[in-house]
Amino acid sequence: MLLDHLNRWLRKIRQQVTKESNPRHVSEAQENLVRVDSVLSNINQDLLAKAALQCKAYALSLMNFESRIVELQQRSSNHHDLPTYYEHLHEIYAHLDEPDGMEGVSTMILSPSLEHQIRHHESSGHWTSAQSCWEVRLQQFPDNVDYHLGLLRCLRNLGHYDTLRTHVRGVLTRNSDWQPALASFQIESAWMVGAWEDVQNIVDSTDVATAQIAIARLLLALRSRDSTAITIALDGARMVLGGPIAAAGVNNYRRSYEAMLDLHLTHELETIYNAISSLSQQSTGINSALMRLSEILSSRLDSTLPTFRTRESVLSMRRTAFALINIPGSQVLKREIGRSWLASAKIARKAGQWQTAYSAMLQSQQNKTRYSFMESAKLVKAMGDPLHALQQLENSMQLHNLLEDEVNVVDLTNDDNEENLKKMKAKVRLARARWMNESERFDARMVLKTFTNVAILMPNWESGQYYLGQFQDECYKNLPIAERSSRGLKMNLSTIRAYAEAINLGTKYIYQTVPRLLTLWLDLGEDAKVAETDTFRLINQAVSGAIKNSPTYKWFTAFPQIVSRIGHSNPEVYKQLARLIAKVIQSYPNQALWLFAAVIKSKKRERSQRGSLILERIRNNPSLAQSSVPKLVGQSLDMTNELLELCNFHTPNIERKKLTMTRDFPRLANLGKSNLIIPLQESLTASLPPVTCSESVHQPFPSNAPTFAGFAEEIEIMHSLAKPRKITIHGSDGQTYMFLGKPKDDLRKDARLMDFNAIINKLLIANSESRRRQLHIRTYGVVTLNEECGFIQWVPHTRPVRPIIVNLYNNRHIPGWGAEMADVFTRIKGTNDGNKAADLFTKKILSLFPPVFHEWFIETFPEPTAWLASRLTYARTTAVMSMVGFILGLGDRHCENILLDENTGDLIHVDFNCLFEKGKTFETPERVPFRLTQNLVDALGVTGVEGVFRTACEVTMQLLRDNKDSLMSVLDAFVHDPLVEWEEEKMKLDRKQQHANATDAQRKNAVKPATDLRSLAKNSLKGIEKKLRGHYRPTPEKHAYEKEVSTSNLVQLLVQEATDIANLARMYPGWASWH
């Protein structure tokens, strides 16, 4: 605690020093810093790390062990003490329940110890293998209590409670003084098998106030059903369990999480007892009361850490409670216990713990839990045998008559109504249909019939409609081009109808259904021949119905895509499109008007006219006369006009670096007090309703989003060539927000990338693997005013990576650039030999610049828990944006375009001007897929790219590939609202073509048509689509062939390319590949 306090003090004083202007105060502060720092630096790191490990201060231990490892590696990369320290790191990550970190450390250990193997087996859920290892240890050291505890842990996780009790008895016979150490296992195994007399004896014979003893006393009181005893036991348990939390303090939640979880369990025992006690006193309404209890427990489970270790302990305690407080003669609670076992099997399967999942699934089957066969089949599939899983599922369906169409052939029970049975039957059938499709062993018509039957059985189920539409869409994509206008059009109709139903029914697949439906509908409408068919008229009717019946916020999720198609050539389609745009603006004017601003002020006449007409209709709509919408539209137009004037304000060689709001832009200053919301990213992003919330009443945007309260007087002119201007807005919430106005810059790239990243964030949250790792991309607000200028939200508490690294080198008296370095890069540019370039770069450049970036994390986050959290966040945000950047062909990733959040460690990318592999066309072509230079790797810790970074890359890449259709639909806006640079490129190509045509005309050849702007855009997006399908050319050589690569192999290839010395040596010097 003292060390943590001193480290926090150091960080605070360092931050104050950077902001302090008084030299005397700076000198005093630096003096104090040196004194405290000298005391801390003189503490033996080795000793401190080992002591911290014993005290369970894992972050502190990790920080000190890593510092020691860095010292040893600098002496020798093969130092004989390194394997011992690596084992310590592995142990710490195991305690932190951080399997990615364990995986990274494992790559560094050439000969894993038995303890290392045990930790690996336990974290992977291979409890039988771990048990074998512990038994080997016990044969060697039978009197080591820790080894006995390890064996008992395996037996508990395998559910072998009788064996566990027998082992404890045997051990205590020989070593009675081990009773306190074994008490928790002894008590838990006793209550799990219902040996309450043994529990009572253990509690009576001990005076130790441990968490397990406190909970045991509570369970005994609940069993007695004595309300006074229960109250006393609850108070006692809370006193015991609250102690570690109070001692840890408010800033050490993670360290006291186990005690917090025990309190969580205590409250659940009380909740279950109260609910079941009231059930036993009533003869009716038991099912509805149990359903309410189930909803409460389900939401509480969702609030816990999403790890198997945490959630299994909660489910285990619930089973004990249900068994303990049973209602005589009732089967209701027995079914609840079975469902709990089924939930355990599911979370164990998702955590990859097959043995535990199988054991829990068997228990569920013993309790005759409904549809446990479904979990059994999923487990078989997860273990890598999909065909056997499908066969097992079909056998079980046949056994339970689930292949029949009648619902009532299922064995009905009191607690399942017909609707629930229908849904379960539909879920089983949908799983069968999906597995049939994945197996590629069945005729498409048979698979289609299976999907269709699911939709017929449960027409109001979103998942059934979504997967039916998805299958039809896949079939369409696999059709020969010649058949797409006939058979394919009917498939499109089926897809759109299914997706329209899915959109209306829920939000689980909203980021898949809405973008794809819009793309199909709008693309088909632009084909004149298709638009004349009866089938397309039916498509138009289906879309019209969806627009009319579905909540408006669902369409807002794809509003940028909708707005990009405002120039649609088909009158009937445009009519529906304009109606949809007006509907969204009327429902959410504050958000939609910011996204619509670029249309009104577009340089393209048709877009501007159509946009103005839509807004004019909204303003003159009599039904909106009493609402705030017409006024907001007027304010939005005025604000857009004045912000454009500020952006385009001419500043020719002005000496002053500042403008004044009231003097230079009085009209904008007068608009400062406005009901318009400030265009922050979080205020413009629609949220989806939770499962328990009604869709019709859901509010997708915060009701207290800050609005304009005024502008700060000062407008700062930045130093760069375009002279962007920074304005400060005072929000209605009392906060200040800064935005950067960028003239002569097409910010539609940035805006669409923010939309793209926002969708990826939603997908990351929806996926269990990425959610558990808290993978995300930091986004910020972007407002495009037209094709040439706009405003970007200034990201607070951030610094570019370049000045951070430069300062670290300055502290070591290492200069940043010199004539010798310039000479080396000239020599590198002049050679075609990659090996020679790499050799020059290594010896002449990298040798001057040792990696130092890890020091920033230690200085900025000296408190160990914050240091560990920030580094994990840094590694994962770096990984996510590396993968996204590769997919998008994002270049120009020099250190000024990458920011670091000084509060969280988030890595944030800015300036997306160089997209679609544009970097490869530079005079010095970019050769790396993303930035992963020595300092960025250094900040990942001693494991480097292994472990946390690599796993986050693989999870992200797989998710991007799994959602390629949704992501391509978002990027579709680039095709229909092309970038200025593509228009410039088209003009160049047209001039070349005209010259070629003139030459051809002289030779009497046919004149070739002009370049199509949309073709340019589609060609730019083709590379992205290929990458999302996994097609990649590993080497840039022309003879190398393109092939589909698995996710893990693709990540490996990319990391190799990004860190390849020959590639880094040939990057242009301004990119600073040595940083």
Coordinates of C-alpha atoms in Angstrom, one line a residue, residues 570-1068:
N570 CA -34.4 4.9 -60.2
P571 CA -37.4 7.3 -59.4
E572 CA -39.4 4.6 -57.5
V573 CA -36.4 3.6 -55.4
Y574 CA -35.5 7.2 -54.7
K575 CA -39.0 7.9 -53.6
Q576 CA -38.7 5.2 -50.9
L577 CA -35.1 6.4 -50.1
A578 CA -36.2 10.0 -49.6
R579 CA -39.1 8.8 -47.3
L580 CA -36.6 6.8 -45.2
I581 CA -34.1 9.7 -44.9
A582 CA -37.0 12.0 -43.9
K583 CA -38.2 9.5 -41.3
V584 CA -34.8 9.2 -39.7
I585 CA -34.2 13.0 -39.6
Q586 CA -37.7 13.6 -38.1
S587 CA -37.1 10.9 -35.4
Y588 CA -33.5 11.8 -34.5
P589 CA -32.9 15.3 -35.9
N590 CA -30.1 16.1 -33.5
Q591 CA -27.9 13.2 -34.7
A592 CA -29.1 12.8 -38.3
L593 CA -28.7 16.5 -39.3
W594 CA -24.9 16.4 -38.5
L595 CA -24.6 13.3 -40.8
F596 CA -26.7 15.0 -43.5
A597 CA -24.8 18.3 -43.5
A598 CA -22.4 17.2 -46.2
V599 CA -25.3 16.5 -48.6
I600 CA -26.8 20.0 -48.3
K601 CA -23.5 21.7 -49.0
S602 CA -22.3 19.2 -51.5
K603 CA -20.4 20.5 -54.6
K604 CA -22.5 18.0 -56.7
R605 CA -25.6 19.8 -57.7
E606 CA -28.0 16.9 -57.7
R607 CA -27.0 15.7 -54.2
S608 CA -27.4 19.3 -52.9
Q609 CA -30.8 19.9 -54.5
R610 CA -32.2 16.6 -53.3
G611 CA -30.9 17.1 -49.8
S612 CA -32.4 20.6 -49.6
L613 CA -35.7 19.4 -50.9
I614 CA -36.0 16.7 -48.2
L615 CA -35.2 19.3 -45.5
E616 CA -37.7 21.7 -47.0
R617 CA -40.4 19.1 -46.9
I618 CA -39.6 18.4 -43.2
R619 CA -39.7 22.1 -42.3
N620 CA -43.1 22.5 -44.0
N621 CA -44.6 19.3 -42.7
P622 CA -47.8 20.4 -40.8
S623 CA -47.6 17.4 -38.4
L624 CA -44.2 18.7 -37.2
A625 CA -45.2 22.3 -36.7
Q626 CA -45.5 22.0 -32.9
S627 CA -42.3 20.0 -32.6
S628 CA -38.7 21.2 -32.3
V629 CA -37.7 19.6 -35.6
P630 CA -38.2 22.6 -38.0
K631 CA -36.3 24.8 -35.6
L632 CA -33.4 22.3 -35.3
V633 CA -33.3 22.0 -39.1
G634 CA -32.9 25.8 -39.4
Q635 CA -30.3 26.0 -36.7
S636 CA -28.4 23.1 -38.4
L637 CA -28.3 24.9 -41.7
D638 CA -27.1 28.2 -40.1
M639 CA -24.4 26.3 -38.0
T640 CA -23.2 24.5 -41.1
N641 CA -22.9 27.7 -43.1
E642 CA -20.9 29.5 -40.4
L643 CA -18.6 26.5 -39.7
L644 CA -17.9 26.3 -43.5
E645 CA -17.0 30.0 -43.5
L646 CA -14.6 29.4 -40.5
C647 CA -13.0 26.4 -42.3
N648 CA -12.6 28.3 -45.6
F649 CA -11.4 31.6 -43.9
H650 CA -8.3 32.8 -45.8
T651 CA -5.2 33.2 -43.7
P652 CA -2.5 34.3 -46.0
N653 CA 0.8 34.5 -44.1
I654 CA -0.8 36.0 -41.0
E655 CA 1.7 36.6 -38.3
R656 CA -0.8 36.0 -35.5
K657 CA -1.4 32.4 -34.7
K658 CA -4.9 33.0 -33.4
L659 CA -8.2 34.3 -34.6
T660 CA -11.0 35.8 -32.4
M661 CA -14.5 34.4 -32.5
T662 CA -16.5 37.6 -31.9
R663 CA -14.3 39.7 -34.1
D664 CA -13.7 37.4 -37.1
F665 CA -16.8 35.2 -36.9
P666 CA -19.6 37.2 -35.1
R667 CA -22.5 35.2 -36.7
L668 CA -21.0 31.9 -35.5
A669 CA -20.4 33.4 -32.1
N670 CA -24.1 34.3 -31.9
L671 CA -25.0 30.7 -32.8
G672 CA -23.0 29.5 -29.8
K673 CA -26.1 29.0 -27.6
S674 CA -28.0 26.3 -29.5
N675 CA -30.2 23.3 -29.0
L676 CA -28.0 21.3 -31.4
I677 CA -25.9 18.6 -29.8
I678 CA -22.2 18.8 -29.9
P679 CA -21.1 16.2 -32.6
L680 CA -19.2 13.8 -30.3
Q681 CA -18.9 10.2 -31.5
E682 CA -20.7 8.8 -28.4
S683 CA -23.6 11.2 -29.1
L684 CA -23.9 10.2 -32.7
T685 CA -23.7 6.4 -32.2
A686 CA -27.0 4.5 -31.8
S687 CA -27.2 2.0 -29.0
L688 CA -29.3 -1.2 -29.3
P689 CA -31.8 -2.2 -26.7
P690 CA -30.9 -4.9 -24.1
V691 CA -32.7 -8.2 -24.4
T692 CA -35.1 -7.3 -21.5
C693 CA -36.1 -4.0 -23.0
S694 CA -39.0 -3.4 -25.4
E695 CA -37.9 -2.3 -28.8
S696 CA -40.7 0.1 -29.3
V697 CA -39.8 2.3 -26.2
H698 CA -36.0 2.1 -26.6
Q699 CA -34.1 5.4 -26.7
P700 CA -30.9 4.8 -28.8
F701 CA -29.2 8.0 -27.8
P702 CA -28.4 9.5 -24.4
S703 CA -31.1 12.0 -23.3
N704 CA -28.5 14.3 -21.7
A705 CA -26.1 14.5 -24.7
P706 CA -24.3 17.9 -24.3
T707 CA -25.6 20.7 -26.5
F708 CA -23.9 24.0 -27.5
A709 CA -23.6 26.5 -24.6
G710 CA -21.1 28.8 -26.4
F711 CA -17.8 29.1 -28.1
A712 CA -14.5 30.1 -26.5
E713 CA -13.2 33.4 -27.8
E714 CA -9.8 32.1 -29.1
I715 CA -9.4 30.2 -32.3
E716 CA -5.9 28.7 -32.7
I717 CA -4.3 28.3 -36.1
M718 CA -2.2 25.2 -36.3
H719 CA 1.3 25.1 -37.8
S720 CA 0.8 22.5 -40.6
L721 CA 0.6 23.4 -44.3
A722 CA -3.3 23.4 -44.5
K723 CA -3.5 25.6 -41.4
P724 CA -6.3 23.8 -39.6
R725 CA -8.1 25.8 -36.9
K726 CA -8.8 24.6 -33.4
I727 CA -12.1 25.8 -31.8
T728 CA -13.3 25.2 -28.2
I729 CA -17.0 24.6 -27.5
H730 CA -18.6 25.0 -24.1
G731 CA -21.1 22.2 -23.5
S732 CA -24.4 22.3 -21.6
D733 CA -22.8 19.8 -19.2
G734 CA -20.2 22.3 -18.1
Q735 CA -17.4 20.5 -20.0
T736 CA -15.3 21.9 -22.9
Y737 CA -14.8 20.1 -26.2
M738 CA -12.3 20.9 -28.8
F739 CA -12.6 20.4 -32.6
L740 CA -10.2 20.8 -35.4
G741 CA -11.5 22.5 -38.6
K742 CA -9.6 21.1 -41.6
P743 CA -9.8 23.1 -44.9
K744 CA -9.1 21.5 -48.3
D745 CA -9.3 18.0 -46.8
D746 CA -11.9 15.4 -47.8
L747 CA -12.9 14.1 -44.4
R748 CA -15.5 11.7 -45.8
K749 CA -12.7 9.1 -45.5
D750 CA -12.4 9.8 -41.8
A751 CA -16.1 9.9 -41.3
R752 CA -16.7 6.5 -43.0
L753 CA -13.8 5.0 -41.2
M754 CA -15.4 6.1 -37.9
D755 CA -18.7 4.4 -39.0
F756 CA -16.7 1.3 -40.0
N757 CA -14.9 1.3 -36.7
A758 CA -18.1 1.8 -34.8
I759 CA -19.6 -1.2 -36.5
I760 CA -16.5 -3.3 -35.6
N761 CA -16.8 -2.1 -32.0
K762 CA -20.4 -3.4 -31.9
L763 CA -19.3 -6.8 -33.4
L764 CA -16.4 -7.0 -30.9
I765 CA -18.9 -6.5 -28.0
A766 CA -21.2 -9.1 -29.4
N767 CA -18.4 -11.8 -29.7
S768 CA -17.7 -13.6 -26.5
E769 CA -13.9 -14.0 -27.2
S770 CA -13.3 -10.3 -28.0
R771 CA -15.7 -9.2 -25.3
R772 CA -13.8 -11.1 -22.6
R773 CA -10.6 -9.4 -23.8
Q774 CA -12.3 -6.0 -24.0
L775 CA -11.1 -5.5 -27.6
H776 CA -12.1 -2.2 -29.0
I777 CA -11.2 0.7 -31.3
R778 CA -11.1 4.3 -29.9
T779 CA -13.2 6.5 -32.1
Y780 CA -13.9 10.2 -32.3
G781 CA -16.4 12.6 -33.9
V782 CA -16.0 13.6 -37.5
V783 CA -18.3 16.1 -39.2
T784 CA -18.0 16.5 -43.0
L785 CA -19.4 19.8 -44.2
N786 CA -18.8 19.1 -47.9
E787 CA -16.3 17.3 -50.1
E788 CA -13.5 19.7 -49.1
C789 CA -13.7 20.4 -45.4
G790 CA -15.0 19.4 -42.1
F791 CA -14.3 19.2 -38.3
I792 CA -12.6 16.4 -36.3
Q793 CA -13.1 16.0 -32.5
W794 CA -9.9 16.7 -30.6
V795 CA -9.1 13.6 -28.6
P796 CA -8.3 14.7 -25.0
H797 CA -5.6 13.3 -22.7
T798 CA -3.6 12.0 -25.7
R799 CA 0.0 12.6 -27.0
P800 CA 1.5 11.5 -30.3
V801 CA 3.9 8.6 -30.0
R802 CA 6.7 10.5 -31.7
P803 CA 7.4 13.1 -29.1
I804 CA 7.1 10.5 -26.3
I805 CA 9.9 8.4 -28.0
V806 CA 12.0 11.4 -28.9
N807 CA 11.9 12.6 -25.2
L808 CA 12.9 9.1 -24.0
Y809 CA 15.9 9.2 -26.4
N810 CA 16.7 12.8 -25.3
N811 CA 16.8 11.6 -21.7
R812 CA 19.5 9.1 -22.8
H813 CA 21.3 11.9 -24.8
I814 CA 20.6 10.1 -28.1
P815 CA 20.1 12.6 -31.0
G816 CA 17.1 12.1 -33.3
W817 CA 18.6 12.6 -36.8
G818 CA 21.9 13.5 -38.3
A819 CA 23.9 13.6 -41.5
E820 CA 25.3 10.1 -40.9
M821 CA 21.8 8.7 -40.8
A822 CA 20.9 10.5 -43.9
D823 CA 23.9 9.0 -45.6
V824 CA 22.9 5.5 -44.5
F825 CA 19.4 5.9 -45.9
T826 CA 20.8 7.2 -49.2
R827 CA 23.0 4.0 -49.4
I828 CA 20.0 1.8 -48.6
K829 CA 17.9 3.5 -51.3
G830 CA 20.7 2.9 -53.8
T831 CA 20.9 -0.9 -53.2
N832 CA 18.6 -3.5 -54.6
D833 CA 20.0 -6.2 -52.3
G834 CA 17.5 -6.7 -49.4
N835 CA 20.1 -8.4 -47.2
K836 CA 22.6 -5.6 -47.6
A837 CA 19.9 -3.0 -46.8
A838 CA 18.9 -4.9 -43.6
D839 CA 22.5 -5.2 -42.6
L840 CA 23.1 -1.5 -43.0
F841 CA 19.9 -0.6 -41.1
T842 CA 20.8 -3.0 -38.2
K843 CA 24.4 -1.9 -37.8
K844 CA 24.2 1.7 -38.6
I845 CA 20.7 2.7 -37.4
L846 CA 19.2 0.3 -34.9
S847 CA 22.5 0.0 -33.0
L848 CA 22.1 3.7 -32.1
F849 CA 18.6 3.4 -30.9
P850 CA 17.9 0.8 -28.2
P851 CA 14.1 0.2 -27.6
V852 CA 12.9 2.5 -24.8
F853 CA 9.1 2.7 -25.1
H854 CA 8.4 0.4 -22.1
E855 CA 9.8 3.2 -19.9
W856 CA 6.9 5.5 -20.7
F857 CA 4.4 3.0 -19.3
I858 CA 6.4 2.7 -16.0
E859 CA 6.8 6.5 -15.7
T860 CA 3.2 7.3 -16.7
F861 CA 1.6 4.4 -14.7
P862 CA 3.9 3.8 -11.7
E863 CA 1.1 2.1 -9.7
P864 CA 1.4 -1.6 -10.7
T865 CA -2.3 -2.4 -11.2
A866 CA -2.7 0.7 -13.5
W867 CA 0.5 -0.2 -15.3
L868 CA -0.7 -3.7 -16.1
A869 CA -4.1 -2.6 -17.1
S870 CA -2.7 0.1 -19.4
R871 CA -0.2 -2.3 -21.0
L872 CA -2.9 -4.9 -21.7
T873 CA -5.1 -2.1 -23.2
Y874 CA -2.2 -0.8 -25.3
A875 CA -1.4 -4.3 -26.6
R876 CA -5.0 -5.1 -27.5
T877 CA -5.9 -1.7 -29.1
T878 CA -2.6 -2.0 -31.1
A879 CA -3.6 -5.5 -32.3
V880 CA -7.1 -4.5 -33.3
M881 CA -6.0 -1.5 -35.3
S882 CA -3.2 -3.4 -36.9
M883 CA -5.6 -5.9 -38.3
V884 CA -8.2 -3.3 -39.3
G885 CA -5.5 -1.1 -40.9
F886 CA -4.2 -4.1 -42.9
I887 CA -7.7 -4.9 -44.2
L888 CA -8.3 -1.2 -45.2
G889 CA -4.8 -0.8 -46.7
L890 CA -4.1 2.0 -44.2
G891 CA -0.7 3.6 -44.7
D892 CA 1.3 6.6 -43.6
R893 CA 1.4 5.3 -40.0
H894 CA 4.2 7.6 -38.9
C895 CA 4.4 8.4 -35.2
E896 CA 2.5 11.6 -35.4
N897 CA -0.6 9.8 -36.7
I898 CA -0.6 7.4 -33.7
L899 CA -1.7 8.7 -30.3
L900 CA -1.5 7.3 -26.8
D901 CA -4.1 8.0 -24.1
E902 CA -2.3 9.0 -21.0
N903 CA -5.1 7.8 -18.7
T904 CA -5.8 4.4 -20.2
G905 CA -2.9 3.3 -22.5
D906 CA -5.3 3.2 -25.5
L907 CA -3.5 3.4 -28.9
I908 CA -5.5 5.7 -31.2
H909 CA -5.0 6.2 -34.9
V910 CA -5.8 9.5 -36.7
D911 CA -5.5 10.9 -40.2
F912 CA -7.0 8.2 -42.5
N913 CA -6.0 10.0 -45.7
C914 CA -3.8 7.1 -47.0
L915 CA -6.3 4.3 -47.6
F916 CA -6.7 1.4 -50.1
E917 CA -3.0 0.6 -50.4
K918 CA -2.2 4.2 -51.5
G919 CA 1.0 4.0 -49.5
K920 CA 2.3 1.4 -52.0
T921 CA 2.1 4.0 -54.8
F922 CA 4.4 6.5 -53.1
E923 CA 7.8 7.4 -54.6
T924 CA 9.3 5.3 -51.8
P925 CA 6.6 2.6 -51.6
E926 CA 5.5 1.4 -48.1
R927 CA 6.4 -2.2 -47.5
V928 CA 4.8 -3.1 -44.2
P929 CA 1.1 -3.9 -43.6
F930 CA 1.0 -1.9 -40.3
R931 CA 3.4 -0.2 -37.9
L932 CA 5.1 -2.7 -35.6
T933 CA 8.5 -1.2 -35.1
Q934 CA 11.0 -2.1 -32.3
N935 CA 9.6 0.4 -29.8
L936 CA 6.0 -0.6 -30.3
V937 CA 7.0 -4.2 -29.7
D938 CA 9.1 -3.1 -26.7
A939 CA 6.0 -1.6 -25.0
L940 CA 4.2 -5.0 -25.2
G941 CA 6.5 -6.4 -22.5
V942 CA 9.1 -9.1 -22.5
T943 CA 6.9 -11.5 -24.4
G944 CA 6.7 -9.1 -27.4
V945 CA 4.2 -10.0 -30.1
E946 CA 3.5 -13.4 -28.5
G947 CA 0.6 -14.0 -26.3
V948 CA -1.7 -11.0 -25.7
F949 CA -0.9 -9.2 -28.9
R950 CA -1.0 -12.2 -31.2
T951 CA -4.2 -13.6 -29.7
A952 CA -6.0 -10.3 -30.0
C953 CA -4.9 -10.1 -33.7
E954 CA -6.3 -13.6 -34.4
V955 CA -9.6 -12.9 -32.6
T956 CA -10.0 -9.6 -34.5
M957 CA -9.0 -11.0 -37.9
Q958 CA -11.4 -14.0 -37.5
L959 CA -14.2 -11.6 -36.5
L960 CA -13.6 -9.4 -39.5
R961 CA -13.6 -12.3 -41.9
D962 CA -16.8 -13.7 -40.3
N963 CA -18.6 -10.4 -40.9
K964 CA -17.2 -9.5 -44.3
D965 CA -20.6 -8.8 -45.9
S966 CA -21.6 -6.3 -43.2
L967 CA -18.3 -4.5 -43.4
M968 CA -18.3 -4.3 -47.2
S969 CA -21.8 -2.9 -47.1
V970 CA -20.6 0.0 -44.8
L971 CA -17.7 0.7 -47.3
D972 CA -20.2 0.6 -50.1
A973 CA -20.8 4.3 -49.4
F974 CA -17.4 5.0 -51.1
V975 CA -18.7 3.7 -54.4
H976 CA -21.8 5.8 -54.5
D977 CA -20.3 9.0 -53.0
P978 CA -16.7 8.8 -54.5
L979 CA -13.8 10.6 -53.0
V980 CA -12.4 13.8 -54.5
E981 CA -9.0 12.0 -55.1
W982 CA -10.8 9.4 -57.3
E983 CA -12.4 12.2 -59.3
E984 CA -9.0 13.7 -59.8
E985 CA -7.6 10.3 -60.8
K986 CA -10.6 9.8 -63.2
M987 CA -9.7 13.2 -64.9
K988 CA -6.1 12.1 -65.3
L989 CA -7.2 8.7 -66.8
D990 CA -9.7 10.5 -69.1
R991 CA -7.0 12.8 -70.4
K992 CA -4.8 9.8 -71.1
Q993 CA -7.7 8.1 -72.8
Q994 CA -8.5 11.1 -74.9
H995 CA -4.9 11.2 -76.1
A996 CA -5.1 7.5 -76.8
N997 CA -8.4 7.9 -78.6
A998 CA -7.0 10.7 -80.8
T999 CA -4.1 8.4 -81.7
D1000 CA -6.5 5.5 -82.4
A1001 CA -8.7 7.7 -84.5
Q1002 CA -5.8 8.5 -86.7
R1003 CA -5.3 4.7 -87.0
K1004 CA -9.1 4.3 -87.6
N1005 CA -9.6 2.2 -84.5
A1006 CA -12.8 2.3 -82.3
V1007 CA -12.9 5.0 -79.6
K1008 CA -12.7 3.6 -76.1
P1009 CA -15.1 4.8 -73.4
A1010 CA -14.1 7.2 -70.6
T1011 CA -13.2 5.9 -67.2
D1012 CA -16.2 5.1 -65.0
L1013 CA -15.8 6.7 -61.5
R1014 CA -17.7 3.9 -59.8
S1015 CA -15.4 1.3 -61.4
L1016 CA -12.4 3.2 -59.8
A1017 CA -14.1 3.0 -56.4
K1018 CA -15.1 -0.7 -56.8
N1019 CA -11.5 -1.5 -57.8
S1020 CA -10.2 0.2 -54.7
L1021 CA -12.6 -1.9 -52.5
K1022 CA -11.8 -5.2 -54.3
G1023 CA -8.5 -5.5 -52.4
I1024 CA -10.4 -5.2 -49.1
E1025 CA -12.9 -7.9 -50.1
K1026 CA -10.1 -10.3 -51.0
K1027 CA -8.4 -9.8 -47.7
L1028 CA -11.7 -10.4 -45.8
R1029 CA -12.0 -13.7 -47.7
G1030 CA -8.5 -14.6 -46.6
H1031 CA -6.9 -14.3 -50.0
Y1032 CA -3.4 -13.0 -49.7
R1033 CA -0.1 -12.9 -51.6
P1034 CA 2.6 -13.6 -49.0
T1035 CA 5.3 -11.9 -51.0
P1036 CA 5.2 -8.9 -53.3
E1037 CA 7.0 -10.6 -56.1
K1038 CA 5.0 -10.9 -59.3
H1039 CA 5.5 -14.7 -59.6
A1040 CA 4.0 -15.3 -56.1
Y1041 CA 0.5 -16.6 -56.3
E1042 CA -2.5 -15.5 -54.3
K1043 CA -4.1 -18.1 -52.0
E1044 CA -6.5 -18.4 -49.2
V1045 CA -4.7 -18.4 -45.8
S1046 CA -6.0 -19.5 -42.4
T1047 CA -6.5 -16.7 -39.8
S1048 CA -3.5 -17.8 -37.6
N1049 CA -1.2 -18.2 -40.6
L1050 CA -2.3 -14.9 -42.0
V1051 CA -1.5 -13.1 -38.7
Q1052 CA 1.9 -14.8 -38.6
L1053 CA 2.7 -13.7 -42.2
L1054 CA 1.6 -10.1 -41.4
V1055 CA 3.6 -9.9 -38.2
Q1056 CA 6.7 -11.2 -40.1
E1057 CA 6.2 -8.6 -42.8
A1058 CA 5.7 -5.8 -40.3
T1059 CA 8.8 -6.6 -38.3
D1060 CA 11.1 -7.7 -41.2
I1061 CA 14.3 -5.7 -41.0
A1062 CA 14.6 -5.5 -44.8
N1063 CA 11.1 -4.0 -45.1
L1064 CA 11.7 -1.5 -42.3
A1065 CA 15.1 -0.5 -43.8
R1066 CA 13.4 0.5 -47.1
M1067 CA 10.7 2.6 -45.6
Y1068 CA 11.0 6.4 -46.2

